[in-house]
Short mmCIF file of C-alpha atoms in Angstrom, two decimals:
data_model
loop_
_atom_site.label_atom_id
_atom_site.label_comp_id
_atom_site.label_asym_id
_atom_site.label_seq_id
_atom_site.Cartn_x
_atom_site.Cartn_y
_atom_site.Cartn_z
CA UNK A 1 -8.25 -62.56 4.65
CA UNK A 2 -5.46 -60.28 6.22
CA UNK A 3 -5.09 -58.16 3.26
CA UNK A 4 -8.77 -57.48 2.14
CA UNK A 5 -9.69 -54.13 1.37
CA UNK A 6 -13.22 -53.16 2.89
CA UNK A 7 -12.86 -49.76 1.63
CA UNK A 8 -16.06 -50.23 -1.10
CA UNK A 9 -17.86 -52.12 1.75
CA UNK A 10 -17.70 -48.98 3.91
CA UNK A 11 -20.85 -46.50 4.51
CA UNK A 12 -19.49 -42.78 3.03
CA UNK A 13 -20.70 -41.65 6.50
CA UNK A 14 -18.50 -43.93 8.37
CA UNK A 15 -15.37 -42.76 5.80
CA UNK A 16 -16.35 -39.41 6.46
CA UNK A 17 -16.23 -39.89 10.52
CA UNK A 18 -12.90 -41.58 10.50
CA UNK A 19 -11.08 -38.91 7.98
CA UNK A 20 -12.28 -36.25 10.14
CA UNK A 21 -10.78 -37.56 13.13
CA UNK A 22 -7.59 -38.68 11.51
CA UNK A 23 -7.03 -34.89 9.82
CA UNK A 24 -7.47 -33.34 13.40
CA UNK A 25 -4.13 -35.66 14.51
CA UNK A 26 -6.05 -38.87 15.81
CA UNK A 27 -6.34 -42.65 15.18
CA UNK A 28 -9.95 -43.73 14.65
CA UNK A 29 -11.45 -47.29 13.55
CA UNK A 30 -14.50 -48.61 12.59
CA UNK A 31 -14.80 -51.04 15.31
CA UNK A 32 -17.00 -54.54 17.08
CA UNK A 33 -19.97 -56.16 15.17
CA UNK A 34 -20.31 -54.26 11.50
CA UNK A 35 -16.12 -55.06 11.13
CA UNK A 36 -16.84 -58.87 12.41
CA UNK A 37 -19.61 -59.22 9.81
CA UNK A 38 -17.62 -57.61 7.16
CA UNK A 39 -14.86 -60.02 7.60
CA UNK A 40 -17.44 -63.19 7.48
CA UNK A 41 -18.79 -61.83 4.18
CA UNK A 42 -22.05 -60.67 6.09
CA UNK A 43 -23.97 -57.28 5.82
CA UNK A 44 -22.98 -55.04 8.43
CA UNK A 45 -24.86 -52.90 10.64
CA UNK A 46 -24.07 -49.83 12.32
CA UNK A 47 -20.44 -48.69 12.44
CA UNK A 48 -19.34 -47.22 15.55
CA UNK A 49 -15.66 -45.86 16.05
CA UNK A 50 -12.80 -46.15 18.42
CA UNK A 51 -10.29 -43.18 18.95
CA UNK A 52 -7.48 -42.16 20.72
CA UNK A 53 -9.68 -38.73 21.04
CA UNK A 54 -10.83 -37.54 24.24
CA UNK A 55 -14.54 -36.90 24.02
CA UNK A 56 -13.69 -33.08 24.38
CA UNK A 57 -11.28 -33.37 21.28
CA UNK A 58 -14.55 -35.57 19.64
CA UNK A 59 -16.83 -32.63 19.71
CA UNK A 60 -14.10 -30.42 18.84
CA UNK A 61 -13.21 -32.21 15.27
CA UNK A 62 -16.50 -32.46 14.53
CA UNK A 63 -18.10 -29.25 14.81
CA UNK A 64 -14.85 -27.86 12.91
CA UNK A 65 -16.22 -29.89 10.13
CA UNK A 66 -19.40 -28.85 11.00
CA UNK A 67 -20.60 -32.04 11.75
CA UNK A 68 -23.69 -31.89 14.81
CA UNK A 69 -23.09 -33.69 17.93
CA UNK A 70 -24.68 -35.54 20.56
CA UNK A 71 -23.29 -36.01 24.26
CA UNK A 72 -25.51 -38.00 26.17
CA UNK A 73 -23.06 -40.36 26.98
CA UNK A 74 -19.38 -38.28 27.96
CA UNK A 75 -19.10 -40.04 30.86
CA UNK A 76 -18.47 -43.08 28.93
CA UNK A 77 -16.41 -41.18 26.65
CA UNK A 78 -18.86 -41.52 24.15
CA UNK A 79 -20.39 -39.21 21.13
CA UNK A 80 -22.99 -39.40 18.74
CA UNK A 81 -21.83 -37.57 15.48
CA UNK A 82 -24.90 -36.81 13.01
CA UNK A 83 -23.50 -37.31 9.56
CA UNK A 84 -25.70 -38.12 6.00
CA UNK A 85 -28.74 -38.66 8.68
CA UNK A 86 -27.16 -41.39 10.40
CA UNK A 87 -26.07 -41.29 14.30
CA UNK A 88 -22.22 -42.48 14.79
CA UNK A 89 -21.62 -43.69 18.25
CA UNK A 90 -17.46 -42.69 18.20
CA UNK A 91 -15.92 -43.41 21.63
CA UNK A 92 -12.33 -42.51 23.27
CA UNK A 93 -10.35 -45.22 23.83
CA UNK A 94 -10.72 -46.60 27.25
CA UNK A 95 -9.92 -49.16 30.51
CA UNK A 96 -11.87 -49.59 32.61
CA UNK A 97 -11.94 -50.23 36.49
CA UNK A 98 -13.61 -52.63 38.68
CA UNK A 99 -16.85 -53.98 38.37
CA UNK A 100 -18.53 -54.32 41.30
CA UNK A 101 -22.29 -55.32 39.91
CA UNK A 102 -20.69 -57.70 37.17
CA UNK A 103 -21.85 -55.13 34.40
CA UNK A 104 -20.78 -51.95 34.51
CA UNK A 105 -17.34 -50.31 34.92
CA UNK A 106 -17.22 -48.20 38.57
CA UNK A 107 -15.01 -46.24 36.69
CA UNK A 108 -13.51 -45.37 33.39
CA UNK A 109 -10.23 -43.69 31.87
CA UNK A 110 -9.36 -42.39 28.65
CA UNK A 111 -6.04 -43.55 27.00
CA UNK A 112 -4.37 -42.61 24.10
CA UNK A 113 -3.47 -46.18 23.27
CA UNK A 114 -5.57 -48.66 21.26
CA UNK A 115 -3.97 -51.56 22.86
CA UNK A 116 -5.55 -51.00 26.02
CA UNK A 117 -8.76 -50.18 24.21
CA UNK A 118 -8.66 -53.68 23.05
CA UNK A 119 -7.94 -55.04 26.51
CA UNK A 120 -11.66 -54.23 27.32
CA UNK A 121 -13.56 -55.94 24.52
CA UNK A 122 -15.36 -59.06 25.10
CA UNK A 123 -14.26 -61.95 22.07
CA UNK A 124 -11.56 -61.47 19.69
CA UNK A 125 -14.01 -61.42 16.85
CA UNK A 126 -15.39 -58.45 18.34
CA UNK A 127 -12.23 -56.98 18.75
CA UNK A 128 -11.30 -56.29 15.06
CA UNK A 129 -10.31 -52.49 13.94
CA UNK A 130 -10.90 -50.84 10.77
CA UNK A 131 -9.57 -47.94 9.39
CA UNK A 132 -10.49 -45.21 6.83
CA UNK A 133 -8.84 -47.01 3.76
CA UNK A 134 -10.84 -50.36 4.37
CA UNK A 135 -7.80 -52.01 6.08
CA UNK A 136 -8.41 -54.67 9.20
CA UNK A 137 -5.72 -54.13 12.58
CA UNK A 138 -6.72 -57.23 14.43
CA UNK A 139 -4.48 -57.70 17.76
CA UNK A 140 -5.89 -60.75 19.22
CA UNK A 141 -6.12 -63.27 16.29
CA UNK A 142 -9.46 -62.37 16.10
CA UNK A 143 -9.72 -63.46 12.09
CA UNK A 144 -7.99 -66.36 12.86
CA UNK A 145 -10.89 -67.74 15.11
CA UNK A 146 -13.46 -66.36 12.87
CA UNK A 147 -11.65 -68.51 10.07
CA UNK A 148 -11.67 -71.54 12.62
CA UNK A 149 -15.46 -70.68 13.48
CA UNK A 150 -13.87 -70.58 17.19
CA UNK A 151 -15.41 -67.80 20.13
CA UNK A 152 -12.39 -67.07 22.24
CA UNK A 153 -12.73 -64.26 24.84
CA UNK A 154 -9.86 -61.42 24.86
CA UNK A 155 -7.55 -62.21 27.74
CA UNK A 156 -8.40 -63.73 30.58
CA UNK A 157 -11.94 -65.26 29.70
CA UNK A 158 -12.94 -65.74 33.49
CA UNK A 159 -11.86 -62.09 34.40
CA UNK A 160 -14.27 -60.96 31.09
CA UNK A 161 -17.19 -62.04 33.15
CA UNK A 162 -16.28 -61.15 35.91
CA UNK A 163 -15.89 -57.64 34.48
CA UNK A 164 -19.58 -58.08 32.63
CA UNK A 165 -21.59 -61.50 33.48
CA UNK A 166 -23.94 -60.57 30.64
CA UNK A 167 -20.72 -61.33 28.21
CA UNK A 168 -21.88 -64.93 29.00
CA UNK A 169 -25.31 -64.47 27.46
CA UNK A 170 -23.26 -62.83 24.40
CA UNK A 171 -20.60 -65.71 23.62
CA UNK A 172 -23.50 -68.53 23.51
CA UNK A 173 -25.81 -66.24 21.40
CA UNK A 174 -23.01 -65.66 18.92
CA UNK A 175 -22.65 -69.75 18.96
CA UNK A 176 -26.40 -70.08 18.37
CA UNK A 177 -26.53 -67.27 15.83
CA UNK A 178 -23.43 -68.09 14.30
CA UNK A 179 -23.08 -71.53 14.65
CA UNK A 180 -18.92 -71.32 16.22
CA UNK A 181 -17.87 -73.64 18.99
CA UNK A 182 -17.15 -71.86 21.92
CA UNK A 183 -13.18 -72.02 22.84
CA UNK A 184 -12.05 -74.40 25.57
CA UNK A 185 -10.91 -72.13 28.13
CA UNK A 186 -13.67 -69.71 27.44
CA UNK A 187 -16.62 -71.96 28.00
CA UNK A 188 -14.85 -73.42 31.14
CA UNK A 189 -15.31 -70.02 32.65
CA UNK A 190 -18.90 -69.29 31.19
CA UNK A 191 -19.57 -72.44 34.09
CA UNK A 192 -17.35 -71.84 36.18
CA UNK A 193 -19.09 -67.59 36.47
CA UNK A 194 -22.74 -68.65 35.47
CA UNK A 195 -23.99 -67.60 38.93
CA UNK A 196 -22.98 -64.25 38.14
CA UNK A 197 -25.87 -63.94 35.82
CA UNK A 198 -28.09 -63.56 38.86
CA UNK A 199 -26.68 -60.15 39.04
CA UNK A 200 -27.99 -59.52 35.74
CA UNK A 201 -31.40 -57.73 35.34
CA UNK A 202 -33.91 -59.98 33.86
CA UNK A 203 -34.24 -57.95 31.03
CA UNK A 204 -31.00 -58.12 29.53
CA UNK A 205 -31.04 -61.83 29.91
CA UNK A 206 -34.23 -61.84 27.78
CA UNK A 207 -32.56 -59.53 25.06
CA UNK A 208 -29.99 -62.20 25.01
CA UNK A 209 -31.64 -65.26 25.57
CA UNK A 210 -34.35 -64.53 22.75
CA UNK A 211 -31.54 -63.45 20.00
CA UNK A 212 -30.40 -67.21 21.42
CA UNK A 213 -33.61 -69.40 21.16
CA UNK A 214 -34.28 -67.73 17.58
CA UNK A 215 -31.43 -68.48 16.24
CA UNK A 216 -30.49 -71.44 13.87
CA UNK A 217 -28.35 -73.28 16.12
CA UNK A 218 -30.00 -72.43 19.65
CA UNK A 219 -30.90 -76.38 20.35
CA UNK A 220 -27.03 -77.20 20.18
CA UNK A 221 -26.01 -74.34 22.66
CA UNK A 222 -29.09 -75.20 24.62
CA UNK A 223 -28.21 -78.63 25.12
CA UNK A 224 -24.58 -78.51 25.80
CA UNK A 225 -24.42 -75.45 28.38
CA UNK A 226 -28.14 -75.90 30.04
CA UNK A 227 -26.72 -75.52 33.17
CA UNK A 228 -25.99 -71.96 32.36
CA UNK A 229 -29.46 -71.37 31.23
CA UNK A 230 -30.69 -73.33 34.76
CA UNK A 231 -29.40 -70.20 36.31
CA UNK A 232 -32.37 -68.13 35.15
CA UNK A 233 -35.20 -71.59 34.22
CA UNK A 234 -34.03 -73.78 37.06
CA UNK A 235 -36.49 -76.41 35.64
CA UNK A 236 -34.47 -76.84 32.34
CA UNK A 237 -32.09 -79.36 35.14
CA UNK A 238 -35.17 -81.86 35.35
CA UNK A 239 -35.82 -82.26 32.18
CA UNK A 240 -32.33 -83.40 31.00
CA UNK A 241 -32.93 -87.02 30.90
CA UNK A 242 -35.97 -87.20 31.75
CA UNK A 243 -37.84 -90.70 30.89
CA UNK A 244 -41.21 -90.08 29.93
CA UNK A 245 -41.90 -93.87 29.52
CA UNK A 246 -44.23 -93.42 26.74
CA UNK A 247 -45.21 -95.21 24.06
CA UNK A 248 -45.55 -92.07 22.00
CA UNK A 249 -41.91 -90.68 22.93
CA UNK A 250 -38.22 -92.38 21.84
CA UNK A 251 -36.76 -89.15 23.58
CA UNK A 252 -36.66 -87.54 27.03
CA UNK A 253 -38.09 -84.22 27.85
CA UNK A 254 -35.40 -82.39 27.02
CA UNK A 255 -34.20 -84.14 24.04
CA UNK A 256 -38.31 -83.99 22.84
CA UNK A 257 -37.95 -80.31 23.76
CA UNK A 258 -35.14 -79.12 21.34
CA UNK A 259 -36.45 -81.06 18.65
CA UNK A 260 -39.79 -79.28 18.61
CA UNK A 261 -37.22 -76.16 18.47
CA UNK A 262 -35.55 -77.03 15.47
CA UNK A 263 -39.11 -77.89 13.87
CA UNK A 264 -40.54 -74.29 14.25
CA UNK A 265 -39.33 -72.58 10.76
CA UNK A 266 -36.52 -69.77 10.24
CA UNK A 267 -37.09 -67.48 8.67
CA UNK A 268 -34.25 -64.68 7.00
CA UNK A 269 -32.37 -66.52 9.36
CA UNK A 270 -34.21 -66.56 12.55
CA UNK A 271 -37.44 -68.00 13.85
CA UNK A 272 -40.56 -66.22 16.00
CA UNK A 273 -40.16 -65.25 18.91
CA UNK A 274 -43.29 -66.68 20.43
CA UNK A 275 -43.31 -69.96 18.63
CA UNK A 276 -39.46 -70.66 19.93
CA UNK A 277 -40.77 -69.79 23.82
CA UNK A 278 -43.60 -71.81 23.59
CA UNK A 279 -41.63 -74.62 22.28
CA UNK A 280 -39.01 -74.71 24.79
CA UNK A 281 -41.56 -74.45 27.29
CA UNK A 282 -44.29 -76.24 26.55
CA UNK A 283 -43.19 -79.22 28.41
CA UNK A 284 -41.33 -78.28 31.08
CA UNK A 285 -44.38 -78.84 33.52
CA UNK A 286 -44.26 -82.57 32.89
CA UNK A 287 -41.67 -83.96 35.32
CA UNK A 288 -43.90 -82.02 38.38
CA UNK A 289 -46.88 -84.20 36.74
CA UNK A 290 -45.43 -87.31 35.69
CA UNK A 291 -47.71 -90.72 37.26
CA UNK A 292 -46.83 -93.96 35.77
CA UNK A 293 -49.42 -97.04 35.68
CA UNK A 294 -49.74 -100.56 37.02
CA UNK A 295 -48.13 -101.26 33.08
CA UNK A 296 -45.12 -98.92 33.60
CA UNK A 297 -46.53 -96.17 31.15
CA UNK A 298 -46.33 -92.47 31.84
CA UNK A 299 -48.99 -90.34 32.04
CA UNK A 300 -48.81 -86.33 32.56
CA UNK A 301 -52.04 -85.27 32.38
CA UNK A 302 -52.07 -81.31 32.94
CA UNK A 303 -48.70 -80.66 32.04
CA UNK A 304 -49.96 -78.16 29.81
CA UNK A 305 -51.04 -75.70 32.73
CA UNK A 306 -48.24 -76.75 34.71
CA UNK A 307 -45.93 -75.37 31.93
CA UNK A 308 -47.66 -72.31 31.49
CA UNK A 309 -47.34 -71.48 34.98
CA UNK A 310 -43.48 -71.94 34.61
CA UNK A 311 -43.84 -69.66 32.06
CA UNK A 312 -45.60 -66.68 34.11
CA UNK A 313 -42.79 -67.50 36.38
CA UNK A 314 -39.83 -67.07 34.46
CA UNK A 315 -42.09 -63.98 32.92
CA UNK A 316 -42.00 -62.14 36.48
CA UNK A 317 -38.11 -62.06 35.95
CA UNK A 318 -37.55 -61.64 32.50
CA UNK A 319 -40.30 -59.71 31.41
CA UNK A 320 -41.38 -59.97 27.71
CA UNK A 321 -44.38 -57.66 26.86
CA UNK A 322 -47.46 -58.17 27.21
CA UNK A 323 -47.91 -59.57 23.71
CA UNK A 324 -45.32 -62.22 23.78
CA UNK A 325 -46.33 -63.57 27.31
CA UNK A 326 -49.57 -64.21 26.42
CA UNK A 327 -49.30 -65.40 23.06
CA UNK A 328 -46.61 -67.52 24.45
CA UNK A 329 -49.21 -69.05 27.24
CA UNK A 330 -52.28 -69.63 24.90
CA UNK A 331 -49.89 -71.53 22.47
CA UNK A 332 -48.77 -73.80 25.88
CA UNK A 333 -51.96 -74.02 26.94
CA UNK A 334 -53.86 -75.03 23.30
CA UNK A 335 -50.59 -76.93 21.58
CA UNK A 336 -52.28 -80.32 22.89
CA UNK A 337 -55.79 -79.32 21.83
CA UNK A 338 -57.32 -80.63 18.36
CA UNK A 339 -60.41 -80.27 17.49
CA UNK A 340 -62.58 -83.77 15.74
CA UNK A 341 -61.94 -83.14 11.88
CA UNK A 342 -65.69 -82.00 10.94
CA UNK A 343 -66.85 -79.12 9.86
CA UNK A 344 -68.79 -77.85 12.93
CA UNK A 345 -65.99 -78.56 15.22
CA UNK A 346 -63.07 -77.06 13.54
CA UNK A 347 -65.66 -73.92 12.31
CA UNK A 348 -66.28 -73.59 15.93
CA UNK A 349 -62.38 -74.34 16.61
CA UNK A 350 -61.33 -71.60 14.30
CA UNK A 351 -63.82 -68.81 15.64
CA UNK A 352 -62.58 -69.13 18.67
CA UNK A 353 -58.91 -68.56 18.40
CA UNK A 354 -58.89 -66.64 14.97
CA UNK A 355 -56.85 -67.29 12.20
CA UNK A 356 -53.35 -65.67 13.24
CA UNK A 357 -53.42 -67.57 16.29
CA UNK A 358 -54.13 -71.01 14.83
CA UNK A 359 -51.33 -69.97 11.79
CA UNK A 360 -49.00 -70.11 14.46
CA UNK A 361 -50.91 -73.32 17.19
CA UNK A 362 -50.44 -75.61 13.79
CA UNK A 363 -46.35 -74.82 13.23
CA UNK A 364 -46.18 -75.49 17.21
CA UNK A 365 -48.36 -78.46 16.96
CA UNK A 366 -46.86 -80.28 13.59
CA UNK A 367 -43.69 -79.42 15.10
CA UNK A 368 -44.50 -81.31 18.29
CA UNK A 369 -45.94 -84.20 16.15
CA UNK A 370 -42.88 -84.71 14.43
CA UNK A 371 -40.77 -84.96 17.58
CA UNK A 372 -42.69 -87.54 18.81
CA UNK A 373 -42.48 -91.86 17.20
CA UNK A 374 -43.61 -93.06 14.94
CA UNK A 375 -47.10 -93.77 16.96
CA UNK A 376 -48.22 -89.99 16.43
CA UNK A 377 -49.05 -90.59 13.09
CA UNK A 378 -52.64 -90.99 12.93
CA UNK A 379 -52.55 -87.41 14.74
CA UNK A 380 -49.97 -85.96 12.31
CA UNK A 381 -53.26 -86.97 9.88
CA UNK A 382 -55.66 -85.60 12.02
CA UNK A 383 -53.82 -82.44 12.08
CA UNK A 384 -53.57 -82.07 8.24
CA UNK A 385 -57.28 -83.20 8.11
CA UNK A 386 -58.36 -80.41 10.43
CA UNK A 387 -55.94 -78.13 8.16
CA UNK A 388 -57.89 -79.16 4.87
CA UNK A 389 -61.14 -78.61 6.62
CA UNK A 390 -59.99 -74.88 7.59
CA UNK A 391 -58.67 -74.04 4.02
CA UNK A 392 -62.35 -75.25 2.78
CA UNK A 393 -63.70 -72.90 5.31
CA UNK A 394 -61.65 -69.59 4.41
CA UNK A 395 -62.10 -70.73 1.19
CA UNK A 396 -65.92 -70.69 1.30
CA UNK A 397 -65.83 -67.81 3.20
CA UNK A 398 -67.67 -68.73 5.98
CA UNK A 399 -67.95 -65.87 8.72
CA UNK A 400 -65.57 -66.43 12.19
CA UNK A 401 -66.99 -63.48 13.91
CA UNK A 402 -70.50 -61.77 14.36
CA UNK A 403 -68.70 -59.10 12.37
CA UNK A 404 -68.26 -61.16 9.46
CA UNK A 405 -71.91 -61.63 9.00
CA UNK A 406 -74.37 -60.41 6.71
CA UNK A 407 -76.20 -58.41 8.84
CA UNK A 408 -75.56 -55.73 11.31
CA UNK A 409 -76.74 -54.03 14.75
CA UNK A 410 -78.71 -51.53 13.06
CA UNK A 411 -80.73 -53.64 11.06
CA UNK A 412 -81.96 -56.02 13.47
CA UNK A 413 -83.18 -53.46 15.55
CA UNK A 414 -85.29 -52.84 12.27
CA UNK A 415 -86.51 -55.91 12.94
CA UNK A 416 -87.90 -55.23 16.58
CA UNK A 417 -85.14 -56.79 18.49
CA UNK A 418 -84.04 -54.30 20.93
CA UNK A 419 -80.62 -53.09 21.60
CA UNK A 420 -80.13 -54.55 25.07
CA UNK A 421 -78.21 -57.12 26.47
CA UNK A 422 -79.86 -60.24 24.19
CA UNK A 423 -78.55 -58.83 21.31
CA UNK A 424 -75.28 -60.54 21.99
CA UNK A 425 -77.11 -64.08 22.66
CA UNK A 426 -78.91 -63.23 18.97
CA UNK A 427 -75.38 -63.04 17.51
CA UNK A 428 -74.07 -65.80 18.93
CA UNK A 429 -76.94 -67.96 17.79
CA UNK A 430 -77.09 -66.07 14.43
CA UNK A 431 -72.98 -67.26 14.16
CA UNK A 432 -73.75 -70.90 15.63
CA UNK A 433 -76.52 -71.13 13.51
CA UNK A 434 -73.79 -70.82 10.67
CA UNK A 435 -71.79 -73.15 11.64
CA UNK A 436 -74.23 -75.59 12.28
CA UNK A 437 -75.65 -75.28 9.01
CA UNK A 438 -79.02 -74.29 10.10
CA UNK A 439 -78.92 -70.85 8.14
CA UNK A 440 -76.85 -69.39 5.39
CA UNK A 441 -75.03 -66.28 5.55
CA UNK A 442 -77.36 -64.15 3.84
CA UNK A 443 -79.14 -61.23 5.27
CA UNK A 444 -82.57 -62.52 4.55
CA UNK A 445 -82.15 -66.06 5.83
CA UNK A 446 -80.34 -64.59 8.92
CA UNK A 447 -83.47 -62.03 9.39
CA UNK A 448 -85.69 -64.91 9.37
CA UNK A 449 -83.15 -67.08 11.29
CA UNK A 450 -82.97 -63.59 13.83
CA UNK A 451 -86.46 -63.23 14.86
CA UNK A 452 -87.05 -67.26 15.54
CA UNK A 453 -83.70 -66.20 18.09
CA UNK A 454 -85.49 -63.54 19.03
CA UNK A 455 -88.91 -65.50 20.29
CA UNK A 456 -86.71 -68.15 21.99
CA UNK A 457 -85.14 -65.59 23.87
CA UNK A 458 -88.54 -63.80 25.40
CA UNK A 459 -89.79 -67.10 25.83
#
């Protein structure tokens, strides 16, 4: 793998960058993630560069060549270069000194020596170089461990988070994304520094954590280093082994937990982000609920709210939008909810949620189903009966919405009925009326239908 030339694999803008810095005297490599993926046969993704230029010299090569630059980030020895339309984050060489809040250098020098640049990356796969003619310089075995599927930090892997806890959240999203075991000595110090993490904002974790839960092996890193993620969802500790002494359940919370993960679908690699929250958490409320009868069964009624208000807790530190929380809480809240397979309660099911919303409630709830017994099958049928029953209703068009019927505003005014605050109520009875099959969804049966509303109301 040693002696692969990348060369063709190479954006021209990326060539470009490097040659320019290498005919004004200095080294420069294509460097971290797009060099990584090249070497795994994946499509890369924005090149930055390494150089033994100072940021001063940076801008200086560049605008010789006439080349625009940005420098928003000097201190850091960092430059944007605008070349073909694309931004090129090219940085000096650099160590760094302590790191008193566990993520960001107090201070930084420039060297001339790529040796010590490497020094300061996080995991040898990250610390691959690449130069202008497509060749890899790779100082820390970092192919080797890609070839062994291995995440090994650079040097001293308790001293790397030390330096930068979040490097923590990084390593077990690469194993989750990637699906690499995590070196020996490496995850010994991911324990051994979790509580550092607290010194991470909340919203880094959640960058991290939700690149982690979406990937295609986040149930494996989940399960073996949960007491990392306990740090930040102290809960996940009481779920581990949890015995839900049930006859529907052959698996404890947790276990029950991370198999409802792996049911929710990837797709291009990855699943939704809402559908993996609310399936890690949709059960995490159950151990603060759990009763068990005179006949040693469990029962946890209300688990479902409990969960959701873990949920707006670990929200208040993390903070997803506004989108994802609540998306996230209505699936918790609804993924134990079926309505009886007929058509007036699954009609009345399905106008009240709307049809992205149940899209996504049915891959949560089949996904549940299927990481319960074998005793959840007559719900597994319910589920595909209430499915069958909404495909017969989209199919037939029926309306979901007072928009989506054949009549508007405007035209039952026409009919007398005033515009005031019954008009509502004549909706909603012109749409239950619908669904009850009472009325059609015609304009002149729901005129008709309208003004018998309409007396009913002044009466």
């Amino acid at each position: 793998m040693e002696n692969i030339n990348y060369l063709d694999q190479m954006p021209s803008y990326c060539i470009y960058a490097l040659k320019t810095l290498n005919d004004s005297g200095f080294e420069a490599y294509a460097v971290g993630g797009a060099v990584r993926d090249l070497v795994m046969g994946r499509k890369p993704h924005d090149f930055d560069i390494a150089t033994s230029a100072t940021p001063d010299e940076i801008i200086e090569s560049m605008q010789k060549s006439g080349i625009y630059t940005i420098d928003m980030a000097r201190k850091h020895g960092t430059i944007t270069a605008v070349i073909e339309n694309n931004n090129v984050e090219i940085t000096s060489y650099r160590t760094e000194g302590t790191y008193k809040d566990n993520r960001h250098p107090d201070s930084v020098e420039f060297t001339r020596s790529i040796e010590e640049d490497v020094k300061r990356r996080d995991f040898t796969m990250n610390a691959l170089y690449l130069n202008r003619n497509g060749r890899v310089v790779d100082l820390n075995d970092g192919i080797t461990d890609i070839e062994n599927k291995v995440i090994r930090c650079v040097g001293d892997a308790a001293t790397r988070f030390e330096e930068d806890a979040l490097r923590i959240m990084r390593g077990l999203r690469f194993a989750a994304e990637l699906g690499f075991k995590i070196e020996e000595t490496t995850s010994r110090a991911m324990f051994d520094k979790r509580n550092l993490l607290k010194n991470i904002s909340g919203e880094r974790i959640y960058t991290e954590f939700t690149k982690l839960i979406t990937a295609p092996h986040a149930s494996n890193v989940l399960r073996e280093y949960l007491d990392i993620f306990a740090v930040f969802i102290p809960v996940l500790s009481e779920v581990r082994g949890f015995n839900q002494h049930s006859k529907y359940h052959n698996l404890d919370v947790l276990e029950h937990t991370l198999a409802v993960l792996d049911g929710i679908p990837l797709s291009n690699g990855k699943r939704e982000e809402d559908l993996s929250y609310a399936a890690l958490f949709h059960d995490l409320g159950k151990p603060e609920v759990f009763k068990m009868d005179e006949f040693g069964q469990g029962h946890m009624k209300g688990h479902a709210e409990v969960s959701m208000r873990i949920w707006d807790e670990i929200c208040s530190i993390i903070k997803p939008s506004t989108k994802i929380h609540d998306n996230v809480s209505r699936l918790i809240k609804y993924h134990d909810s079926y309505p009886q397979a007929t058509n007036i309660s699954v009609h009345r099911f399905m106008t009240k949620h709307g049809l992205e919303f149940l899209n996504k409630l049915h891959v949560l709830q089949n996904a549940d189903i299927l990481a319960h017994n074998e005793t959840a099958v007559p719900r597994f049928e319910l589920l595909r009966d209430i499915q069958r029953i909404e495909t017969d209703i989209k199919m037939n068009k029926l309306p979901l919405s007072r928009s989506e019927l054949d009549i508007t505003g405007a035209e039952l005014i026409k009919l007398g009925i005033k515009a005031d605050s019954n008009m509502r109520a004549i909706f909603e009875g012109l749409l239950n009326g619908v669904i009850e099959g009472k009325v059609n969804n015609r304009k002149d049966e729901l005129k008709e239908y309208a003004l018998t509303l309409s007396l009913d109301n002044i009466n």
